[in-house]
């Protein structure tokens, strides 16, 4: 499948919007390795919180699924989540399944997450105004920490 | 006897609070709120107001250990000064339009014992009829210092005193 980054101009940086059930997260296109189908996810490898694995060009990636109003990490992939994005920032590699994606050109003005909404290692890095709405920016590193947070808590407290 | 104007806020069917007259700057009916994932349960939304992204903190939800209302009928937008002397904005869901009051020193009273979280978020308190009305410490409220994972009702009175 095509590498998204090869199809975009470096002079016109874009964001990729990942649509989940009740939320939309934006990631820099530079952190997206490729776009795959959920049909290629090996579900038999699922060990919660991992929903499965996917192998691309000989490399196997853990696949995570975010779902619902609380955007919880779930090992069950909803039927309407059809896209699997492979994310790589050079330090973290993971795959995320979502409903659909969209390329967006956004205002360069970023708003920090207001202090009263912030949490340690929060999923959201910043906010941007997109049209009449507010969009949430995240990163591969934050997604990786978020997806593995429950596991870490369970190991420490279980 | 010194008097000062204040706005009396209806946080929910039972909880009342007050802010200084100049602290409330706008009311928005049926606001469009945007949910932000991975945020405290009592502060899960923002709204757009005059090119600013304003956090919406459901104080009644925090005091009761509940989740923030997804669709409040009304929010008040408040201005406060940060420790760096800049002006910042925050929003509180309200059940009804605020009422203006003149508050005098002889109305001062103790904070309500319940919910115990009042001790963290109130500067002082005055009596309105037979009801104590806490005066909100807005810079603290929106500072991010509210405990996220501690149910305010589970705190001891001693523990509720700010360090």
PDB file of C-alpha atoms in Angstrom:
ATOM      1  CA  UNK A   1       0.000   0.000   0.000  1.00  0.00           C
ATOM      2  CA  UNK A   2       1.195   3.532  -0.730  1.00  0.00           C
ATOM      3  CA  UNK A   3       3.190   5.486   1.802  1.00  0.00           C
ATOM      4  CA  UNK A   4       1.148   8.560   2.551  1.00  0.00           C
ATOM      5  CA  UNK A   5       4.186  10.746   3.119  1.00  0.00           C
ATOM      6  CA  UNK A   6       5.390  10.139  -0.447  1.00  0.00           C
ATOM      7  CA  UNK A   7       2.224  11.570  -1.863  1.00  0.00           C
ATOM      8  CA  UNK A   8       2.343  14.896  -0.084  1.00  0.00           C
ATOM      9  CA  UNK A   9       4.344  17.996  -0.577  1.00  0.00           C
ATOM     10  CA  UNK A  10       6.786  18.916   2.168  1.00  0.00           C
ATOM     11  CA  UNK A  11       5.996  22.601   1.564  1.00  0.00           C
ATOM     12  CA  UNK A  12       2.362  22.038   2.408  1.00  0.00           C
ATOM     13  CA  UNK A  13       2.333  20.116   5.682  1.00  0.00           C
ATOM     14  CA  UNK A  14      -0.902  18.335   6.319  1.00  0.00           C
ATOM     15  CA  UNK A  15      -2.530  16.708   9.262  1.00  0.00           C
ATOM     16  CA  UNK A  16      -4.312  13.429   9.171  1.00  0.00           C
ATOM     17  CA  UNK A  17      -7.629  13.305  11.025  1.00  0.00           C
ATOM     18  CA  UNK A  18      -8.471   9.936  12.538  1.00  0.00           C
ATOM     19  CA  UNK A  19     -12.180   9.506  13.170  1.00  0.00           C
ATOM     20  CA  UNK A  20     -13.255   7.340  16.080  1.00  0.00           C
ATOM     21  CA  UNK A  21     -16.773   6.869  17.392  1.00  0.00           C
ATOM     22  CA  UNK A  22     -17.078  10.172  19.244  1.00  0.00           C
ATOM     23  CA  UNK A  23     -13.749  11.811  18.702  1.00  0.00           C
ATOM     24  CA  UNK A  24     -11.408  13.024  15.999  1.00  0.00           C
ATOM     25  CA  UNK A  25      -7.667  13.051  16.601  1.00  0.00           C
ATOM     26  CA  UNK A  26      -5.151  14.821  14.391  1.00  0.00           C
ATOM     27  CA  UNK A  27      -1.660  13.529  13.737  1.00  0.00           C
ATOM     28  CA  UNK A  28       1.153  14.983  11.688  1.00  0.00           C
ATOM     29  CA  UNK A  29       1.381  13.215   8.354  1.00  0.00           C
ATOM     30  CA  UNK A  30       5.098  12.761   8.984  1.00  0.00           C
ATOM     31  CA  UNK A  31       4.377  10.196  11.689  1.00  0.00           C
ATOM     32  CA  UNK A  32       2.279   7.980   9.436  1.00  0.00           C
ATOM     33  CA  UNK A  33       4.173   5.121   7.818  1.00  0.00           C
ATOM     34  CA  UNK A  34       1.342   3.622   5.810  1.00  0.00           C
ATOM     35  CA  UNK A  35      -2.344   2.979   5.525  1.00  0.00           C
ATOM     36  CA  UNK A  36      -3.569  -0.597   5.715  1.00  0.00           C
ATOM     37  CA  UNK A  37      -6.848  -2.462   5.875  1.00  0.00           C
ATOM     38  CA  UNK A  38      -8.277  -3.812   9.109  1.00  0.00           C
ATOM     39  CA  UNK A  39      -8.805  -7.055   7.204  1.00  0.00           C
ATOM     40  CA  UNK A  40      -5.035  -7.597   7.381  1.00  0.00           C
ATOM     41  CA  UNK A  41      -4.970  -7.429  11.196  1.00  0.00           C
ATOM     42  CA  UNK A  42      -4.252 -10.811  12.792  1.00  0.00           C
ATOM     43  CA  UNK A  43      -6.869 -10.944  15.516  1.00  0.00           C
ATOM     44  CA  UNK A  44      -5.639 -14.272  16.880  1.00  0.00           C
ATOM     45  CA  UNK A  45      -2.600 -12.383  18.215  1.00  0.00           C
ATOM     46  CA  UNK A  46      -4.806 -10.173  20.380  1.00  0.00           C
ATOM     47  CA  UNK A  47      -3.597  -9.863  23.962  1.00  0.00           C
ATOM     48  CA  UNK A  48      -5.445  -6.976  25.648  1.00  0.00           C
ATOM     49  CA  UNK A  49      -4.922  -4.106  25.352  1.00  0.00           C
ATOM     50  CA  UNK A  50      -3.505  -5.085  21.948  1.00  0.00           C
ATOM     51  CA  UNK A  51      -6.309  -5.819  19.458  1.00  0.00           C
ATOM     52  CA  UNK A  52      -4.046  -7.840  17.169  1.00  0.00           C
ATOM     53  CA  UNK A  53      -0.961  -7.503  15.034  1.00  0.00           C
ATOM     54  CA  UNK A  54      -0.280  -6.553  11.459  1.00  0.00           C
ATOM     55  CA  UNK A  55       2.755  -7.498   9.396  1.00  0.00           C
ATOM     56  CA  UNK A  56       3.946  -5.137   6.673  1.00  0.00           C
ATOM     57  CA  UNK A  57       7.178  -5.556   4.708  1.00  0.00           C
ATOM     58  CA  UNK A  58       8.308  -8.221   7.117  1.00  0.00           C
ATOM     59  CA  UNK A  59       7.766  -6.085  10.217  1.00  0.00           C
ATOM     60  CA  UNK A  60       5.080  -6.874  12.763  1.00  0.00           C
ATOM     61  CA  UNK A  61       3.251  -4.009  14.481  1.00  0.00           C
ATOM     62  CA  UNK A  62       0.982  -4.115  17.535  1.00  0.00           C
ATOM     63  CA  UNK A  63      -2.509  -2.904  16.675  1.00  0.00           C
ATOM     64  CA  UNK A  64      -4.558  -0.838  19.124  1.00  0.00           C
ATOM     65  CA  UNK A  65      -8.200   0.135  18.908  1.00  0.00           C
ATOM     66  CA  UNK A  66      -9.745   3.233  20.527  1.00  0.00           C
ATOM     67  CA  UNK A  67     -13.486   3.393  20.836  1.00  0.00           C
ATOM     68  CA  UNK A  68     -16.459   5.026  22.510  1.00  0.00           C
ATOM     69  CA  UNK A  69     -17.217   8.293  24.267  1.00  0.00           C
ATOM     70  CA  UNK A  70     -14.258   7.839  26.603  1.00  0.00           C
ATOM     71  CA  UNK A  71     -11.969   6.732  23.805  1.00  0.00           C
ATOM     72  CA  UNK A  72     -11.016   3.626  25.730  1.00  0.00           C
ATOM     73  CA  UNK A  73      -8.475   1.115  24.493  1.00  0.00           C
ATOM     74  CA  UNK A  74     -10.313  -2.045  23.572  1.00  0.00           C
ATOM     75  CA  UNK A  75      -9.240  -5.381  22.119  1.00  0.00           C
ATOM     76  CA  UNK A  76     -12.552  -5.612  20.242  1.00  0.00           C
ATOM     77  CA  UNK A  77     -12.456  -3.848  16.906  1.00  0.00           C
ATOM     78  CA  UNK A  78     -15.859  -2.367  15.988  1.00  0.00           C
ATOM     79  CA  UNK A  79     -17.069  -3.395  12.535  1.00  0.00           C
ATOM     80  CA  UNK A  80     -17.086   0.208  11.318  1.00  0.00           C
ATOM     81  CA  UNK A  81     -13.383   0.623  12.077  1.00  0.00           C
ATOM     82  CA  UNK A  82     -11.950  -0.256   8.682  1.00  0.00           C
ATOM     83  CA  UNK A  83      -8.685   1.641   8.524  1.00  0.00           C
ATOM     84  CA  UNK A  84      -5.394   0.649  10.116  1.00  0.00           C
ATOM     85  CA  UNK A  85      -2.728   3.352  10.287  1.00  0.00           C
ATOM     86  CA  UNK A  86       0.879   2.426  10.940  1.00  0.00           C
ATOM     87  CA  UNK A  87       2.539   5.131  13.040  1.00  0.00           C
ATOM     88  CA  UNK A  88       6.259   5.617  13.508  1.00  0.00           C
ATOM     89  CA  UNK A  89       7.999   8.634  15.020  1.00  0.00           C
ATOM     90  CA  UNK A  90      11.411   7.026  15.148  1.00  0.00           C
ATOM     91  CA  UNK A  91      11.015   5.964  18.776  1.00  0.00           C
ATOM     92  CA  UNK A  92       7.526   4.491  18.941  1.00  0.00           C
ATOM     93  CA  UNK A  93       5.849   2.185  16.457  1.00  0.00           C
ATOM     94  CA  UNK A  94       2.249   1.134  16.670  1.00  0.00           C
ATOM     95  CA  UNK A  95      -0.830   0.703  14.540  1.00  0.00           C
ATOM     96  CA  UNK A  96      -4.193   2.314  15.268  1.00  0.00           C
ATOM     97  CA  UNK A  97      -7.518   1.298  13.772  1.00  0.00           C
ATOM     98  CA  UNK A  98     -10.193   3.903  13.200  1.00  0.00           C
ATOM     99  CA  UNK A  99     -13.340   4.520  11.196  1.00  0.00           C
ATOM    100  CA  UNK A 100     -11.919   6.754   8.506  1.00  0.00           C
ATOM    101  CA  UNK A 101      -9.212   9.312   7.887  1.00  0.00           C
ATOM    102  CA  UNK A 102      -9.100  12.704   6.234  1.00  0.00           C
ATOM    103  CA  UNK A 103      -6.244  14.980   5.201  1.00  0.00           C
ATOM    104  CA  UNK A 104      -6.508  18.505   6.577  1.00  0.00           C
ATOM    105  CA  UNK A 105      -4.604  21.734   6.107  1.00  0.00           C
ATOM    106  CA  UNK A 106      -4.867  23.543   9.408  1.00  0.00           C
ATOM    107  CA  UNK A 107      -4.242  26.964  10.803  1.00  0.00           C
ATOM    108  CA  UNK A 108      -0.713  27.073  12.175  1.00  0.00           C
ATOM    109  CA  UNK A 109      -1.949  28.578  15.433  1.00  0.00           C
ATOM    110  CA  UNK A 110      -1.924  25.983  18.176  1.00  0.00           C
ATOM    111  CA  UNK A 111      -3.584  26.461  21.526  1.00  0.00           C
ATOM    112  CA  UNK A 112      -2.104  24.690  24.527  1.00  0.00           C
ATOM    113  CA  UNK A 113      -4.486  22.401  26.342  1.00  0.00           C
ATOM    114  CA  UNK A 114      -6.031  24.546  29.114  1.00  0.00           C
ATOM    115  CA  UNK A 115      -4.446  23.741  32.478  1.00  0.00           C
ATOM    116  CA  UNK A 116      -7.674  22.494  34.018  1.00  0.00           C
ATOM    117  CA  UNK A 117      -8.067  19.907  31.237  1.00  0.00           C
ATOM    118  CA  UNK A 118      -4.500  18.695  31.390  1.00  0.00           C
ATOM    119  CA  UNK A 119      -3.361  15.396  32.865  1.00  0.00           C
ATOM    120  CA  UNK A 120       0.119  13.939  33.169  1.00  0.00           C
ATOM    121  CA  UNK A 121       1.117  12.345  29.837  1.00  0.00           C
ATOM    122  CA  UNK A 122      -2.197  13.437  28.357  1.00  0.00           C
ATOM    123  CA  UNK A 123      -3.295  12.058  25.024  1.00  0.00           C
ATOM    124  CA  UNK A 124      -3.874  15.533  23.624  1.00  0.00           C
ATOM    125  CA  UNK A 125      -0.880  17.782  22.990  1.00  0.00           C
ATOM    126  CA  UNK A 126      -2.641  20.900  21.733  1.00  0.00           C
ATOM    127  CA  UNK A 127      -5.848  22.214  20.220  1.00  0.00           C
ATOM    128  CA  UNK A 128      -6.469  23.988  16.946  1.00  0.00           C
ATOM    129  CA  UNK A 129      -9.463  25.791  15.543  1.00  0.00           C
ATOM    130  CA  UNK A 130     -10.657  24.167  12.333  1.00  0.00           C
ATOM    131  CA  UNK A 131     -13.555  26.024  10.767  1.00  0.00           C
ATOM    132  CA  UNK A 132     -16.210  26.311  13.440  1.00  0.00           C
ATOM    133  CA  UNK A 133     -14.839  23.434  15.474  1.00  0.00           C
ATOM    134  CA  UNK A 134     -11.967  22.601  17.802  1.00  0.00           C
ATOM    135  CA  UNK A 135      -9.646  19.777  16.787  1.00  0.00           C
ATOM    136  CA  UNK A 136      -7.340  17.756  19.034  1.00  0.00           C
ATOM    137  CA  UNK A 137      -3.694  17.259  18.105  1.00  0.00           C
ATOM    138  CA  UNK A 138      -1.840  14.244  19.342  1.00  0.00           C
ATOM    139  CA  UNK A 139       1.399  12.445  18.564  1.00  0.00           C
ATOM    140  CA  UNK A 140       2.541   8.877  18.106  1.00  0.00           C
ATOM    141  CA  UNK A 141       4.375   9.063  21.437  1.00  0.00           C
ATOM    142  CA  UNK A 142       1.260  10.215  23.265  1.00  0.00           C
ATOM    143  CA  UNK A 143      -0.871   7.581  21.559  1.00  0.00           C
ATOM    144  CA  UNK A 144       1.638   4.894  22.522  1.00  0.00           C
ATOM    145  CA  UNK A 145       1.636   6.012  26.156  1.00  0.00           C
ATOM    146  CA  UNK A 146      -2.156   6.238  26.201  1.00  0.00           C
ATOM    147  CA  UNK A 147      -2.646   2.781  24.696  1.00  0.00           C
ATOM    148  CA  UNK A 148      -0.230   1.209  27.166  1.00  0.00           C
ATOM    149  CA  UNK A 149      -1.377   3.187  30.211  1.00  0.00           C
ATOM    150  CA  UNK A 150      -3.917   0.650  31.447  1.00  0.00           C
ATOM    151  CA  UNK A 151      -1.393  -2.145  31.034  1.00  0.00           C
ATOM    152  CA  UNK A 152       1.170  -0.283  33.089  1.00  0.00           C
ATOM    153  CA  UNK A 153      -1.398   0.462  35.786  1.00  0.00           C
ATOM    154  CA  UNK A 154      -2.465  -3.185  35.876  1.00  0.00           C
ATOM    155  CA  UNK A 155       1.097  -4.422  36.218  1.00  0.00           C
ATOM    156  CA  UNK A 156       1.795  -1.979  39.042  1.00  0.00           C
ATOM    157  CA  UNK A 157      -1.427  -2.578  40.917  1.00  0.00           C
ATOM    158  CA  UNK A 158      -2.518  -6.051  39.960  1.00  0.00           C
TER     159      UNK A 158
ATOM    160  CA  UNK B   1     -20.022  48.714  56.346  1.00  0.00           C
ATOM    161  CA  UNK B   2     -18.186  47.837  53.090  1.00  0.00           C
ATOM    162  CA  UNK B   3     -20.284  46.513  50.230  1.00  0.00           C
ATOM    163  CA  UNK B   4     -19.316  44.964  46.916  1.00  0.00           C
ATOM    164  CA  UNK B   5     -21.348  43.873  43.892  1.00  0.00           C
ATOM    165  CA  UNK B   6     -21.343  40.188  43.021  1.00  0.00           C
ATOM    166  CA  UNK B   7     -23.014  37.716  40.693  1.00  0.00           C
ATOM    167  CA  UNK B   8     -24.938  34.885  42.310  1.00  0.00           C
ATOM    168  CA  UNK B   9     -24.464  31.704  40.251  1.00  0.00           C
ATOM    169  CA  UNK B  10     -26.829  28.731  40.149  1.00  0.00           C
ATOM    170  CA  UNK B  11     -24.521  25.765  39.603  1.00  0.00           C
ATOM    171  CA  UNK B  12     -27.273  23.148  39.836  1.00  0.00           C
ATOM    172  CA  UNK B  13     -30.592  22.643  41.625  1.00  0.00           C
ATOM    173  CA  UNK B  14     -28.931  22.970  45.040  1.00  0.00           C
ATOM    174  CA  UNK B  15     -25.474  24.477  44.713  1.00  0.00           C
ATOM    175  CA  UNK B  16     -24.945  28.232  44.605  1.00  0.00           C
ATOM    176  CA  UNK B  17     -21.737  30.229  44.362  1.00  0.00           C
ATOM    177  CA  UNK B  18     -20.731  33.804  43.681  1.00  0.00           C
ATOM    178  CA  UNK B  19     -18.066  35.746  41.818  1.00  0.00           C
ATOM    179  CA  UNK B  20     -17.122  39.389  41.766  1.00  0.00           C
ATOM    180  CA  UNK B  21     -19.103  41.646  39.477  1.00  0.00           C
ATOM    181  CA  UNK B  22     -16.224  42.150  37.050  1.00  0.00           C
ATOM    182  CA  UNK B  23     -15.289  38.495  36.857  1.00  0.00           C
ATOM    183  CA  UNK B  24     -18.269  37.376  34.792  1.00  0.00           C
ATOM    184  CA  UNK B  25     -18.045  38.795  31.305  1.00  0.00           C
ATOM    185  CA  UNK B  26     -20.448  36.839  29.111  1.00  0.00           C
ATOM    186  CA  UNK B  27     -23.278  34.313  29.050  1.00  0.00           C
ATOM    187  CA  UNK B  28     -23.761  31.743  26.292  1.00  0.00           C
ATOM    188  CA  UNK B  29     -27.076  29.938  25.944  1.00  0.00           C
ATOM    189  CA  UNK B  30     -27.047  26.385  24.542  1.00  0.00           C
ATOM    190  CA  UNK B  31     -23.306  26.580  23.876  1.00  0.00           C
ATOM    191  CA  UNK B  32     -21.605  24.365  21.297  1.00  0.00           C
ATOM    192  CA  UNK B  33     -19.150  22.343  23.342  1.00  0.00           C
ATOM    193  CA  UNK B  34     -16.294  20.252  21.994  1.00  0.00           C
ATOM    194  CA  UNK B  35     -15.363  17.103  23.886  1.00  0.00           C
ATOM    195  CA  UNK B  36     -11.652  16.599  24.538  1.00  0.00           C
ATOM    196  CA  UNK B  37     -10.579  13.002  25.244  1.00  0.00           C
ATOM    197  CA  UNK B  38      -8.413  11.949  28.180  1.00  0.00           C
ATOM    198  CA  UNK B  39      -9.384  14.864  30.397  1.00  0.00           C
ATOM    199  CA  UNK B  40     -10.690  15.039  33.994  1.00  0.00           C
ATOM    200  CA  UNK B  41     -14.296  13.830  34.327  1.00  0.00           C
ATOM    201  CA  UNK B  42     -15.513  17.225  35.557  1.00  0.00           C
ATOM    202  CA  UNK B  43     -13.745  19.190  32.806  1.00  0.00           C
ATOM    203  CA  UNK B  44     -14.152  17.446  29.467  1.00  0.00           C
ATOM    204  CA  UNK B  45     -15.166  20.230  27.098  1.00  0.00           C
ATOM    205  CA  UNK B  46     -14.068  23.491  25.586  1.00  0.00           C
ATOM    206  CA  UNK B  47     -15.972  26.135  23.682  1.00  0.00           C
ATOM    207  CA  UNK B  48     -14.998  28.712  21.121  1.00  0.00           C
ATOM    208  CA  UNK B  49     -15.527  32.267  22.213  1.00  0.00           C
ATOM    209  CA  UNK B  50     -14.118  35.310  20.420  1.00  0.00           C
ATOM    210  CA  UNK B  51     -11.250  33.353  18.865  1.00  0.00           C
ATOM    211  CA  UNK B  52     -10.343  31.868  22.214  1.00  0.00           C
ATOM    212  CA  UNK B  53     -10.592  28.252  23.292  1.00  0.00           C
ATOM    213  CA  UNK B  54     -12.235  28.379  26.703  1.00  0.00           C
ATOM    214  CA  UNK B  55     -12.296  25.394  29.100  1.00  0.00           C
ATOM    215  CA  UNK B  56     -15.670  24.445  30.554  1.00  0.00           C
ATOM    216  CA  UNK B  57     -15.326  23.269  34.153  1.00  0.00           C
ATOM    217  CA  UNK B  58     -18.417  21.702  35.706  1.00  0.00           C
ATOM    218  CA  UNK B  59     -17.929  22.753  39.322  1.00  0.00           C
ATOM    219  CA  UNK B  60     -21.110  21.033  40.510  1.00  0.00           C
ATOM    220  CA  UNK B  61     -19.849  17.787  38.967  1.00  0.00           C
ATOM    221  CA  UNK B  62     -16.480  18.141  40.711  1.00  0.00           C
ATOM    222  CA  UNK B  63     -18.094  18.905  44.061  1.00  0.00           C
ATOM    223  CA  UNK B  64     -20.340  15.851  43.756  1.00  0.00           C
ATOM    224  CA  UNK B  65     -17.767  13.528  42.178  1.00  0.00           C
ATOM    225  CA  UNK B  66     -19.810  13.286  38.952  1.00  0.00           C
ATOM    226  CA  UNK B  67     -19.034  13.630  35.287  1.00  0.00           C
ATOM    227  CA  UNK B  68     -19.465  16.960  33.548  1.00  0.00           C
ATOM    228  CA  UNK B  69     -22.781  17.572  31.844  1.00  0.00           C
ATOM    229  CA  UNK B  70     -22.438  17.152  28.088  1.00  0.00           C
ATOM    230  CA  UNK B  71     -25.040  19.764  27.166  1.00  0.00           C
ATOM    231  CA  UNK B  72     -25.483  22.476  29.784  1.00  0.00           C
ATOM    232  CA  UNK B  73     -28.274  24.925  28.967  1.00  0.00           C
ATOM    233  CA  UNK B  74     -26.139  27.912  29.835  1.00  0.00           C
ATOM    234  CA  UNK B  75     -22.516  28.718  30.576  1.00  0.00           C
ATOM    235  CA  UNK B  76     -21.009  31.811  32.073  1.00  0.00           C
ATOM    236  CA  UNK B  77     -17.640  32.986  30.799  1.00  0.00           C
ATOM    237  CA  UNK B  78     -15.332  34.402  33.439  1.00  0.00           C
ATOM    238  CA  UNK B  79     -12.111  36.365  33.272  1.00  0.00           C
ATOM    239  CA  UNK B  80      -9.372  36.025  35.827  1.00  0.00           C
ATOM    240  CA  UNK B  81      -5.764  37.003  36.258  1.00  0.00           C
ATOM    241  CA  UNK B  82      -3.135  34.297  36.094  1.00  0.00           C
ATOM    242  CA  UNK B  83       0.025  34.266  38.271  1.00  0.00           C
ATOM    243  CA  UNK B  84       1.871  35.807  35.310  1.00  0.00           C
ATOM    244  CA  UNK B  85      -0.580  38.737  35.333  1.00  0.00           C
ATOM    245  CA  UNK B  86      -2.205  37.810  32.042  1.00  0.00           C
ATOM    246  CA  UNK B  87      -5.956  37.601  31.620  1.00  0.00           C
ATOM    247  CA  UNK B  88      -7.385  34.146  31.030  1.00  0.00           C
ATOM    248  CA  UNK B  89     -10.911  32.870  30.501  1.00  0.00           C
ATOM    249  CA  UNK B  90     -12.852  29.947  31.851  1.00  0.00           C
ATOM    250  CA  UNK B  91     -16.476  28.838  31.637  1.00  0.00           C
ATOM    251  CA  UNK B  92     -18.824  27.368  34.234  1.00  0.00           C
ATOM    252  CA  UNK B  93     -22.102  25.596  33.375  1.00  0.00           C
ATOM    253  CA  UNK B  94     -25.071  27.313  34.996  1.00  0.00           C
ATOM    254  CA  UNK B  95     -28.638  26.254  35.523  1.00  0.00           C
ATOM    255  CA  UNK B  96     -30.080  29.766  35.333  1.00  0.00           C
ATOM    256  CA  UNK B  97     -29.068  33.305  34.560  1.00  0.00           C
ATOM    257  CA  UNK B  98     -26.938  34.860  37.333  1.00  0.00           C
ATOM    258  CA  UNK B  99     -28.501  37.351  39.701  1.00  0.00           C
ATOM    259  CA  UNK B 100     -26.742  40.523  40.788  1.00  0.00           C
ATOM    260  CA  UNK B 101     -26.350  41.121  44.487  1.00  0.00           C
ATOM    261  CA  UNK B 102     -24.688  43.650  46.752  1.00  0.00           C
ATOM    262  CA  UNK B 103     -22.778  41.840  49.465  1.00  0.00           C
ATOM    263  CA  UNK B 104     -21.714  43.470  52.708  1.00  0.00           C
ATOM    264  CA  UNK B 105     -19.164  42.429  55.300  1.00  0.00           C
ATOM    265  CA  UNK B 106     -21.820  41.583  57.843  1.00  0.00           C
ATOM    266  CA  UNK B 107     -23.066  38.795  55.578  1.00  0.00           C
ATOM    267  CA  UNK B 108     -19.800  36.854  56.000  1.00  0.00           C
ATOM    268  CA  UNK B 109     -20.277  33.303  57.243  1.00  0.00           C
ATOM    269  CA  UNK B 110     -18.559  29.912  57.352  1.00  0.00           C
ATOM    270  CA  UNK B 111     -18.322  27.727  54.261  1.00  0.00           C
ATOM    271  CA  UNK B 112     -20.917  24.995  53.877  1.00  0.00           C
ATOM    272  CA  UNK B 113     -19.639  21.719  55.321  1.00  0.00           C
ATOM    273  CA  UNK B 114     -21.065  19.801  52.385  1.00  0.00           C
ATOM    274  CA  UNK B 115     -19.836  19.152  49.834  1.00  0.00           C
ATOM    275  CA  UNK B 116     -16.389  19.362  51.487  1.00  0.00           C
ATOM    276  CA  UNK B 117     -14.725  20.401  48.227  1.00  0.00           C
ATOM    277  CA  UNK B 118     -15.855  23.981  48.842  1.00  0.00           C
ATOM    278  CA  UNK B 119     -12.820  24.464  51.087  1.00  0.00           C
ATOM    279  CA  UNK B 120     -10.563  24.101  48.057  1.00  0.00           C
ATOM    280  CA  UNK B 121     -12.334  26.382  45.624  1.00  0.00           C
ATOM    281  CA  UNK B 122     -13.781  29.182  47.767  1.00  0.00           C
ATOM    282  CA  UNK B 123     -12.105  32.365  48.949  1.00  0.00           C
ATOM    283  CA  UNK B 124     -14.784  33.140  51.510  1.00  0.00           C
ATOM    284  CA  UNK B 125     -18.510  32.902  51.987  1.00  0.00           C
ATOM    285  CA  UNK B 126     -21.530  35.090  52.641  1.00  0.00           C
ATOM    286  CA  UNK B 127     -25.068  34.416  53.731  1.00  0.00           C
ATOM    287  CA  UNK B 128     -27.889  35.025  51.270  1.00  0.00           C
ATOM    288  CA  UNK B 129     -31.145  34.549  53.168  1.00  0.00           C
ATOM    289  CA  UNK B 130     -30.630  31.297  55.034  1.00  0.00           C
ATOM    290  CA  UNK B 131     -28.152  29.924  52.506  1.00  0.00           C
ATOM    291  CA  UNK B 132     -24.343  30.206  52.616  1.00  0.00           C
ATOM    292  CA  UNK B 133     -22.890  31.231  49.238  1.00  0.00           C
ATOM    293  CA  UNK B 134     -19.187  30.492  48.647  1.00  0.00           C
ATOM    294  CA  UNK B 135     -17.198  33.086  46.680  1.00  0.00           C
ATOM    295  CA  UNK B 136     -15.145  31.314  44.029  1.00  0.00           C
ATOM    296  CA  UNK B 137     -11.388  31.489  43.674  1.00  0.00           C
ATOM    297  CA  UNK B 138     -11.393  31.502  39.867  1.00  0.00           C
ATOM    298  CA  UNK B 139      -7.591  31.533  39.323  1.00  0.00           C
ATOM    299  CA  UNK B 140      -7.296  28.426  41.481  1.00  0.00           C
ATOM    300  CA  UNK B 141     -10.343  26.767  39.946  1.00  0.00           C
ATOM    301  CA  UNK B 142      -8.939  26.930  36.415  1.00  0.00           C
ATOM    302  CA  UNK B 143      -5.296  26.466  37.385  1.00  0.00           C
ATOM    303  CA  UNK B 144      -5.299  22.707  36.981  1.00  0.00           C
ATOM    304  CA  UNK B 145      -4.640  22.244  40.694  1.00  0.00           C
ATOM    305  CA  UNK B 146      -7.964  20.539  41.436  1.00  0.00           C
ATOM    306  CA  UNK B 147      -7.348  16.882  42.234  1.00  0.00           C
ATOM    307  CA  UNK B 148      -8.349  14.798  39.219  1.00  0.00           C
ATOM    308  CA  UNK B 149      -8.729  11.401  40.734  1.00  0.00           C
ATOM    309  CA  UNK B 150      -9.655  12.183  44.306  1.00  0.00           C
ATOM    310  CA  UNK B 151     -13.346  12.225  45.055  1.00  0.00           C
ATOM    311  CA  UNK B 152     -13.794  15.520  46.927  1.00  0.00           C
ATOM    312  CA  UNK B 153     -16.432  13.948  49.162  1.00  0.00           C
ATOM    313  CA  UNK B 154     -13.907  11.369  50.309  1.00  0.00           C
ATOM    314  CA  UNK B 155     -11.457  13.965  51.566  1.00  0.00           C
ATOM    315  CA  UNK B 156     -11.160  14.796  55.208  1.00  0.00           C
ATOM    316  CA  UNK B 157     -11.753  18.364  56.209  1.00  0.00           C
ATOM    317  CA  UNK B 158      -8.060  18.682  57.003  1.00  0.00           C
ATOM    318  CA  UNK B 159      -7.137  17.247  53.622  1.00  0.00           C
ATOM    319  CA  UNK B 160      -9.359  19.702  51.856  1.00  0.00           C
ATOM    320  CA  UNK B 161      -7.354  22.663  53.077  1.00  0.00           C
ATOM    321  CA  UNK B 162      -5.076  23.887  50.353  1.00  0.00           C
ATOM    322  CA  UNK B 163      -1.382  23.462  50.917  1.00  0.00           C
TER     323      UNK B 163
END
